[in-house]
Amino acid sequence: MNTQERRKRISAELEILPDNMIKEIDEFIDQLKSQEKPSTLESSQLAFASESALAKDWNLPEEDKAWQGL
């Protein structure tokens, strides 16, 4: 089933759901949306922002030695 077919099916199901279930569906949608992964841009910005803080540990001779065999 492709995305368009799923959208049609969900819309049809929503039309016949009892009113007391609509609130639960709405809350479930909000929950799903809050679990979305950050965008690539946000991830890149986070990586860039943390780079200098992590560099203190990355640039230690012990780290070089630990990763030498990989």
PDB file of C-alpha atoms in Angstrom:
ATOM      1  CA  MET A   1       0.000   0.000   0.000  1.00  0.00           C
ATOM      2  CA  ASN A   2       1.500   3.348  -0.990  1.00  0.00           C
ATOM      3  CA  THR A   3       1.320   6.574   0.981  1.00  0.00           C
ATOM      4  CA  GLN A   4      -1.623   8.004  -0.938  1.00  0.00           C
ATOM      5  CA  GLU A   5      -3.631   4.823  -0.398  1.00  0.00           C
ATOM      6  CA  ARG A   6      -2.804   4.899   3.311  1.00  0.00           C
ATOM      7  CA  ARG A   7      -3.956   8.521   3.563  1.00  0.00           C
ATOM      8  CA  LYS A   8      -7.274   7.643   1.932  1.00  0.00           C
ATOM      9  CA  ARG A   9      -7.736   4.643   4.203  1.00  0.00           C
ATOM     10  CA  ILE A  10      -6.961   6.673   7.336  1.00  0.00           C
ATOM     11  CA  SER A  11      -9.354   9.424   6.244  1.00  0.00           C
ATOM     12  CA  ALA A  12     -12.112   6.889   5.656  1.00  0.00           C
ATOM     13  CA  GLU A  13     -11.508   5.291   9.049  1.00  0.00           C
ATOM     14  CA  LEU A  14     -11.593   8.669  10.783  1.00  0.00           C
ATOM     15  CA  GLU A  15     -15.027   9.352   9.338  1.00  0.00           C
ATOM     16  CA  ILE A  16     -16.512   6.273  11.008  1.00  0.00           C
ATOM     17  CA  LEU A  17     -14.697   6.389  14.349  1.00  0.00           C
ATOM     18  CA  PRO A  18     -16.780   7.144  17.427  1.00  0.00           C
ATOM     19  CA  ASP A  19     -16.322  10.662  18.792  1.00  0.00           C
ATOM     20  CA  ASN A  20     -14.666   9.421  21.982  1.00  0.00           C
ATOM     21  CA  MET A  21     -11.800   7.927  19.927  1.00  0.00           C
ATOM     22  CA  ILE A  22     -11.043  11.099  17.968  1.00  0.00           C
ATOM     23  CA  LYS A  23      -9.328  12.697  20.981  1.00  0.00           C
ATOM     24  CA  GLU A  24      -7.103   9.620  21.392  1.00  0.00           C
ATOM     25  CA  ILE A  25      -6.151   9.690  17.709  1.00  0.00           C
ATOM     26  CA  ASP A  26      -5.332  13.394  17.939  1.00  0.00           C
ATOM     27  CA  GLU A  27      -3.125  12.829  21.004  1.00  0.00           C
ATOM     28  CA  PHE A  28      -1.411   9.910  19.272  1.00  0.00           C
ATOM     29  CA  ILE A  29      -0.618  12.095  16.268  1.00  0.00           C
ATOM     30  CA  ASP A  30       0.906  14.725  18.584  1.00  0.00           C
ATOM     31  CA  GLN A  31       2.984  12.015  20.264  1.00  0.00           C
ATOM     32  CA  LEU A  32       4.268  10.741  16.922  1.00  0.00           C
ATOM     33  CA  LYS A  33       5.169  14.243  15.784  1.00  0.00           C
ATOM     34  CA  SER A  34       7.115  14.908  18.986  1.00  0.00           C
ATOM     35  CA  GLN A  35       9.223  11.810  18.313  1.00  0.00           C
ATOM     36  CA  GLU A  36      10.374  13.010  14.888  1.00  0.00           C
ATOM     37  CA  LYS A  37      14.115  13.113  14.410  1.00  0.00           C
ATOM     38  CA  PRO A  38      15.758  16.508  14.130  1.00  0.00           C
ATOM     39  CA  SER A  39      16.413  17.739  10.649  1.00  0.00           C
ATOM     40  CA  THR A  40      19.794  17.246   9.017  1.00  0.00           C
ATOM     41  CA  LEU A  41      20.492  20.947   9.499  1.00  0.00           C
ATOM     42  CA  GLU A  42      19.751  20.730  13.235  1.00  0.00           C
ATOM     43  CA  SER A  43      21.962  17.659  13.554  1.00  0.00           C
ATOM     44  CA  SER A  44      24.793  19.393  11.724  1.00  0.00           C
ATOM     45  CA  GLN A  45      24.476  22.474  13.900  1.00  0.00           C
ATOM     46  CA  LEU A  46      24.539  20.348  17.047  1.00  0.00           C
ATOM     47  CA  ALA A  47      27.631  18.462  15.864  1.00  0.00           C
ATOM     48  CA  PHE A  48      29.405  21.715  15.009  1.00  0.00           C
ATOM     49  CA  ALA A  49      28.484  23.293  18.345  1.00  0.00           C
ATOM     50  CA  SER A  50      29.770  20.330  20.337  1.00  0.00           C
ATOM     51  CA  GLU A  51      32.967  19.845  18.334  1.00  0.00           C
ATOM     52  CA  SER A  52      35.120  22.247  20.357  1.00  0.00           C
ATOM     53  CA  ALA A  53      33.958  20.795  23.677  1.00  0.00           C
ATOM     54  CA  LEU A  54      34.648  17.243  22.531  1.00  0.00           C
ATOM     55  CA  ALA A  55      37.986  18.155  20.952  1.00  0.00           C
ATOM     56  CA  LYS A  56      39.538  18.332  24.417  1.00  0.00           C
ATOM     57  CA  ASP A  57      39.112  14.572  24.733  1.00  0.00           C
ATOM     58  CA  TRP A  58      39.528  13.688  21.072  1.00  0.00           C
ATOM     59  CA  ASN A  59      42.940  15.306  20.833  1.00  0.00           C
ATOM     60  CA  LEU A  60      44.541  13.472  23.759  1.00  0.00           C
ATOM     61  CA  PRO A  61      47.452  11.109  23.045  1.00  0.00           C
ATOM     62  CA  GLU A  62      45.544   8.378  24.895  1.00  0.00           C
ATOM     63  CA  GLU A  63      42.732   8.654  22.373  1.00  0.00           C
ATOM     64  CA  ASP A  64      45.124   8.387  19.448  1.00  0.00           C
ATOM     65  CA  LYS A  65      46.597   5.259  20.986  1.00  0.00           C
ATOM     66  CA  ALA A  66      43.161   3.737  21.670  1.00  0.00           C
ATOM     67  CA  TRP A  67      42.052   4.199  18.050  1.00  0.00           C
ATOM     68  CA  GLN A  68      45.376   3.292  16.462  1.00  0.00           C
ATOM     69  CA  GLY A  69      44.410  -0.282  15.591  1.00  0.00           C
ATOM     70  CA  LEU A  70      41.131   0.606  13.906  1.00  0.00           C
TER      71      LEU A  70
END
